[in-house]
CSV table of C-alpha atoms in Angstrom, one decimal:
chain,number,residue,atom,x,y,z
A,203,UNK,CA,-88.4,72.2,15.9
A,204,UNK,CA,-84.8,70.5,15.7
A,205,UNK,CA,-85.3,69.7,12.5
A,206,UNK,CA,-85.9,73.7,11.6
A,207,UNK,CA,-82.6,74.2,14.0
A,208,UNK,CA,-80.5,72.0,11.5
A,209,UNK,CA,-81.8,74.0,8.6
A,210,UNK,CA,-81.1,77.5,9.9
A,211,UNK,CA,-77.7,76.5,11.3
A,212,UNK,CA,-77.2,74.3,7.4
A,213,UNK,CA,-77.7,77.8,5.9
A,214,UNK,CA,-75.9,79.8,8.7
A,215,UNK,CA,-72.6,78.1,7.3
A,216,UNK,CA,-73.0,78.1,4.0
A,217,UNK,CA,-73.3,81.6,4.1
A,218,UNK,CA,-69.7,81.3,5.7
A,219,UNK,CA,-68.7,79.7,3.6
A,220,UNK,CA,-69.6,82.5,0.7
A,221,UNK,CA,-67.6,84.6,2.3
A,222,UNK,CA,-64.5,82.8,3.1
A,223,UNK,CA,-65.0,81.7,-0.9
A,224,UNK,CA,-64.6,85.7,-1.1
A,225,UNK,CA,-61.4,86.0,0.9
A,226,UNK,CA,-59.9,82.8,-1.5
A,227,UNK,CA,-60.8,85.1,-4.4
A,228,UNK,CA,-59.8,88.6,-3.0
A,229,UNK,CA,-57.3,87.7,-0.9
A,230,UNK,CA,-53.9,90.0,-1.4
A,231,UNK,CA,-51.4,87.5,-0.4
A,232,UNK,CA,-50.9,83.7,-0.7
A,233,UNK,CA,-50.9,83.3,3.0
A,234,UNK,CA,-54.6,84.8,3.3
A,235,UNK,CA,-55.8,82.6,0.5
A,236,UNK,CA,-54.5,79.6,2.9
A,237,UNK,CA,-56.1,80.7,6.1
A,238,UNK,CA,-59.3,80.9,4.0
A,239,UNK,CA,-59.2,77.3,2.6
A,240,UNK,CA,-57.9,76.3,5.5
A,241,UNK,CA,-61.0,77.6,7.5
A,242,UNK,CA,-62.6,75.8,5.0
A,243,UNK,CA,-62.3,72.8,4.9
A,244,UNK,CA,-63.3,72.9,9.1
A,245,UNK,CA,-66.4,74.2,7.8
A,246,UNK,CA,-67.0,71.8,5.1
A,247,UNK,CA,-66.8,69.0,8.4
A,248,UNK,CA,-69.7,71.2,9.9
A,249,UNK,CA,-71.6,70.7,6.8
A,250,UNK,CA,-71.2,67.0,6.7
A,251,UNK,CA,-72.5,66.6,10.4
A,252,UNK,CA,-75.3,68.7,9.8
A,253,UNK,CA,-76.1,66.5,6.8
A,254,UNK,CA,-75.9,63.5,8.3
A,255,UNK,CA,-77.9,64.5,10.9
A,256,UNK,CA,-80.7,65.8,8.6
A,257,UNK,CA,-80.3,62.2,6.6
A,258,UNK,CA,-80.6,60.2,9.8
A,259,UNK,CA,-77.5,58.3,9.0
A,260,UNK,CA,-74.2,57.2,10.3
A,261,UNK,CA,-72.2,56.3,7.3
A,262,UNK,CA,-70.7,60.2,6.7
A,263,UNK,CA,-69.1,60.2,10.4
A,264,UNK,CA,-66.1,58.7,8.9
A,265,UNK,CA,-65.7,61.5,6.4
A,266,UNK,CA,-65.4,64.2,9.1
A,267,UNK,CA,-62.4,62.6,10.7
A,268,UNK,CA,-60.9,62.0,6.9
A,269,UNK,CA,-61.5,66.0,6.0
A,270,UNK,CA,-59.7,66.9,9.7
A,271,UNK,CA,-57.0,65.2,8.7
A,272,UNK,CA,-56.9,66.2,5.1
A,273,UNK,CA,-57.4,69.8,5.7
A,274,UNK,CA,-54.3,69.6,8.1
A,275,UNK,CA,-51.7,68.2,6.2
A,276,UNK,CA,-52.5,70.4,3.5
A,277,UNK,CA,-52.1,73.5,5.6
A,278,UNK,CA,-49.1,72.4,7.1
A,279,UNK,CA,-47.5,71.3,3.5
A,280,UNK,CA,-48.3,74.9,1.9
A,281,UNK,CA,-47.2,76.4,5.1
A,282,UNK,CA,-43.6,74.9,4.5
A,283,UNK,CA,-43.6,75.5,1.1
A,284,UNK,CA,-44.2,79.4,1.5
A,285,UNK,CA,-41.6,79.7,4.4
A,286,UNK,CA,-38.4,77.2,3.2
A,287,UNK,CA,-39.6,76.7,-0.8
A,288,UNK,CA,-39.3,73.1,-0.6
A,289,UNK,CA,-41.9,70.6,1.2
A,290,UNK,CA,-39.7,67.9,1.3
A,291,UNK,CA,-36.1,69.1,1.3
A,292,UNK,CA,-32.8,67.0,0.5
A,293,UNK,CA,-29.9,68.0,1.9
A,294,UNK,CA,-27.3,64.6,1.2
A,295,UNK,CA,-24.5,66.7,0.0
A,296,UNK,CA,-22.1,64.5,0.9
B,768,UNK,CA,-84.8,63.9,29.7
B,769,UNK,CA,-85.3,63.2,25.9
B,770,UNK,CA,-86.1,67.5,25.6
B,771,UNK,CA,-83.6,68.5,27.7
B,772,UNK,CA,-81.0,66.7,25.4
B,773,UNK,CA,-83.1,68.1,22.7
B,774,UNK,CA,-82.6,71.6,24.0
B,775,UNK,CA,-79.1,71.1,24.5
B,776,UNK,CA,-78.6,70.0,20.7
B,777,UNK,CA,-80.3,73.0,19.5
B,778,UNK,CA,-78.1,75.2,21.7
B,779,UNK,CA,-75.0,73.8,20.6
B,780,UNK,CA,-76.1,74.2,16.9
B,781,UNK,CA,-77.0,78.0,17.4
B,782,UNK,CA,-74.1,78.9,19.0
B,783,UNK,CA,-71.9,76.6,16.5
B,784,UNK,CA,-73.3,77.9,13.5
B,785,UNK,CA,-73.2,81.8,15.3
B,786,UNK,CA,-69.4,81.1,15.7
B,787,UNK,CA,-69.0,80.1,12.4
B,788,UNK,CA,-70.9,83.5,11.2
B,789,UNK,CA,-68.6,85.1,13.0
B,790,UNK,CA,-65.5,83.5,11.4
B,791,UNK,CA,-66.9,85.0,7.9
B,792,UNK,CA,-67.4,88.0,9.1
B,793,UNK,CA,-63.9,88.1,10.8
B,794,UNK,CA,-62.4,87.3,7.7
B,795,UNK,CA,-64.1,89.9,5.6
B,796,UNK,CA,-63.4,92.7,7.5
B,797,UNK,CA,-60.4,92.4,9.3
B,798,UNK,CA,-57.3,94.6,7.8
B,799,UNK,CA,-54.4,92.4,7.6
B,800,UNK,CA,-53.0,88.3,7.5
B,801,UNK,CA,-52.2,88.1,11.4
B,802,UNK,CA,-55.5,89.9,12.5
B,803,UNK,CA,-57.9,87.6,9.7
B,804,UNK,CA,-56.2,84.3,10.9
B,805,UNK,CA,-56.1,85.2,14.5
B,806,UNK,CA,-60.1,85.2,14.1
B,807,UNK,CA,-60.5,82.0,11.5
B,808,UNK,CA,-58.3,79.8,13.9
B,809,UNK,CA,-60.3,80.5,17.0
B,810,UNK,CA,-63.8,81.1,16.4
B,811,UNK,CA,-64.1,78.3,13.1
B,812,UNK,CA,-62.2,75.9,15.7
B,813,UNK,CA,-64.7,76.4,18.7
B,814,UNK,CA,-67.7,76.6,15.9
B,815,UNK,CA,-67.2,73.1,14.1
B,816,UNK,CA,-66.6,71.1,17.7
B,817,UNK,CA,-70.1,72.8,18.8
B,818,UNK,CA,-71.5,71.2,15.7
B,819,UNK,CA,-70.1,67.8,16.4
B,820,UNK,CA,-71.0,68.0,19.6
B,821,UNK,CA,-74.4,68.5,18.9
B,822,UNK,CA,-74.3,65.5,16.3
B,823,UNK,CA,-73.0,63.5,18.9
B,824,UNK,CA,-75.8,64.0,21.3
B,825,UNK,CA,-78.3,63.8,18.3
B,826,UNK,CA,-77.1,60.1,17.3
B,827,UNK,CA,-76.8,59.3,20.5
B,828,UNK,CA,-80.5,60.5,21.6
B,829,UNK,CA,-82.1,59.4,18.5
B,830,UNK,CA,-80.2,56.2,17.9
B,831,UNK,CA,-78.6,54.8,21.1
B,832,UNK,CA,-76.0,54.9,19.3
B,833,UNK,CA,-72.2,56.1,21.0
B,834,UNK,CA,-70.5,57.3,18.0
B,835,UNK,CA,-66.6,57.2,19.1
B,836,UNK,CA,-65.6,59.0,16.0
B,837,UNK,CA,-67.4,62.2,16.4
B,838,UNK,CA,-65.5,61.9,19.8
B,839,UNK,CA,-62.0,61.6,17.8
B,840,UNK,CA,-62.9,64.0,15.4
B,841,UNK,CA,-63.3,66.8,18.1
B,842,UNK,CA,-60.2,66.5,19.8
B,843,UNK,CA,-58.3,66.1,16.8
B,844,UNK,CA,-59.5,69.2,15.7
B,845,UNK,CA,-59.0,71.0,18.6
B,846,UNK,CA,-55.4,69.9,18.9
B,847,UNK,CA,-54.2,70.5,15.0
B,848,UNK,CA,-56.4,73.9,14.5
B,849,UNK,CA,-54.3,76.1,16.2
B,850,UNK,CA,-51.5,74.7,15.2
B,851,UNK,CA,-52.3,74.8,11.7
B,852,UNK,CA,-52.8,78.8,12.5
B,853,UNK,CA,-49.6,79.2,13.8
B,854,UNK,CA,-47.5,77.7,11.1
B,855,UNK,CA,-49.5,79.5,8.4
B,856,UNK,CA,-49.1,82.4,10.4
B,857,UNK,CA,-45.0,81.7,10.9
B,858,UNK,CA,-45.1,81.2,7.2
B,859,UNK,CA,-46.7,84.8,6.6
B,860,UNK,CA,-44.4,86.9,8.9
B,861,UNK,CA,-41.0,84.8,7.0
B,862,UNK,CA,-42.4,85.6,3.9
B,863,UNK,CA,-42.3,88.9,4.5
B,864,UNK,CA,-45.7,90.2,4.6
B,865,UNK,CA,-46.3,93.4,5.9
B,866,UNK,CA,-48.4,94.5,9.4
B,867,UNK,CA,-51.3,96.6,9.2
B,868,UNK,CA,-50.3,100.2,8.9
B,869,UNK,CA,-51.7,101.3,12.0
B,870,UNK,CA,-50.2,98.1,14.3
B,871,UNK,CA,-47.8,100.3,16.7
B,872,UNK,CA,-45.5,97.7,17.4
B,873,UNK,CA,-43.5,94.5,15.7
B,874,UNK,CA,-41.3,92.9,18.4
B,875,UNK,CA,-40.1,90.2,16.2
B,876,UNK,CA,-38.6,92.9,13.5
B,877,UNK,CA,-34.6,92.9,13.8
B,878,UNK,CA,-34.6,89.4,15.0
B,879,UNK,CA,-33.0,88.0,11.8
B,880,UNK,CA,-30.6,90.5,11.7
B,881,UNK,CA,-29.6,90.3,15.1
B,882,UNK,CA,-29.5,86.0,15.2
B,883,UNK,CA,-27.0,87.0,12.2
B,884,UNK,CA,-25.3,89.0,13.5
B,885,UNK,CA,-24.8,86.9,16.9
B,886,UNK,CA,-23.7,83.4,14.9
């Protein structure tokens, strides 16, 4: 019975993730192409747990924390680079 | 004990894998940036820490096993979702993308012309 659970809910977000695949594609602006791959890579973490749950095994747990933390930075570096044009700026002008 | 867990894990995968449904179909249909990441922060947030909730329980039901980084995992996601949302969303309005033509009103409108004007 859990094990049909896993399955259902395994194809429940990779249907989400068709359509958020849309919205990358569609998308009118930049910014909604970053919400989208934003959104994601949190799903691609849901996809790893349910995987390693179907597997039986704990050597993927690391990856979910590794994808959190990828998918962040990457928001946050696009993010600056839309509003200021720069992601690292210098400003020595002295 | 056991298949009350067990029932709890398939609740939290239902309504995990529901939320993230949901997030898809928010994104879809909604009309403009604000109103598409206003549903892909929340409900794709709440979604994935269902799931990994659930994984939690499942290892530590079938296994024994406490799995501290499932733990970590959640609340970092919970803390740097929404923030992630914001900033893209700050990003957006700067940027100068447009409001849904039927949002009635955009308190944030003269604000660079009036911090200009005020320096």
């Amino acid at each position: 019975m859990l094990h049909t659970i896993i399955q259902i809910s395994l194809l429940a977000v990779s249907i989400s993730m068709v359509g958020l695949i849309y919205r990358v594609i569609v998308g009118p602006t930049t910014p909604d192409r970053v919400v989208a791959l934003d959104a994601l890579g949190v799903n691609l973490i849901a996809i790893i747990a349910l995987v390693s749950m179907v597997q039986h095994s704990k050597s993927f747990l690391e990856v979910i924390l590794l994808i959190g933390i990828l998918a962040f930075i990457g928001t946050v570096a696009f993010s600056k680079f839309l509003e200021k044009g720069a992601i690292i700026e210098h400003d020595r002008d002295h | 004990m056991t298949e009350i867990i067990r029932f709890l894990i398939g609740f939290f995968l239902i309504v995990g894998s529901f939320l993230t449904l949901v997030t898809a179909f928010g994104l879809i249909r909604l009309p403009d940036v604000y109103t598409r990441n206003h549903a892909a922060s929340k409900s794709a947030t709440l979604g994935v820490m269902c799931i990994l909730l659930a994984t939690f329980l499942f290892f530590f039901l079938e296994e024994g096993h406490f799995n501290s980084r499932l733990i970590l995992g959640i609340i970092f996601i919970f803390i740097t979702a929404p923030v992630a949302g914001h900033l893209i969303s700050r990003a957006a309005y700067n940027s100068g993308v447009p409001l849904w033509e039927k949002s009635v009103r955009d308190d944030l409108k003269g604000k660079q012309k009036y911090e200009k004007k005020n320096m």
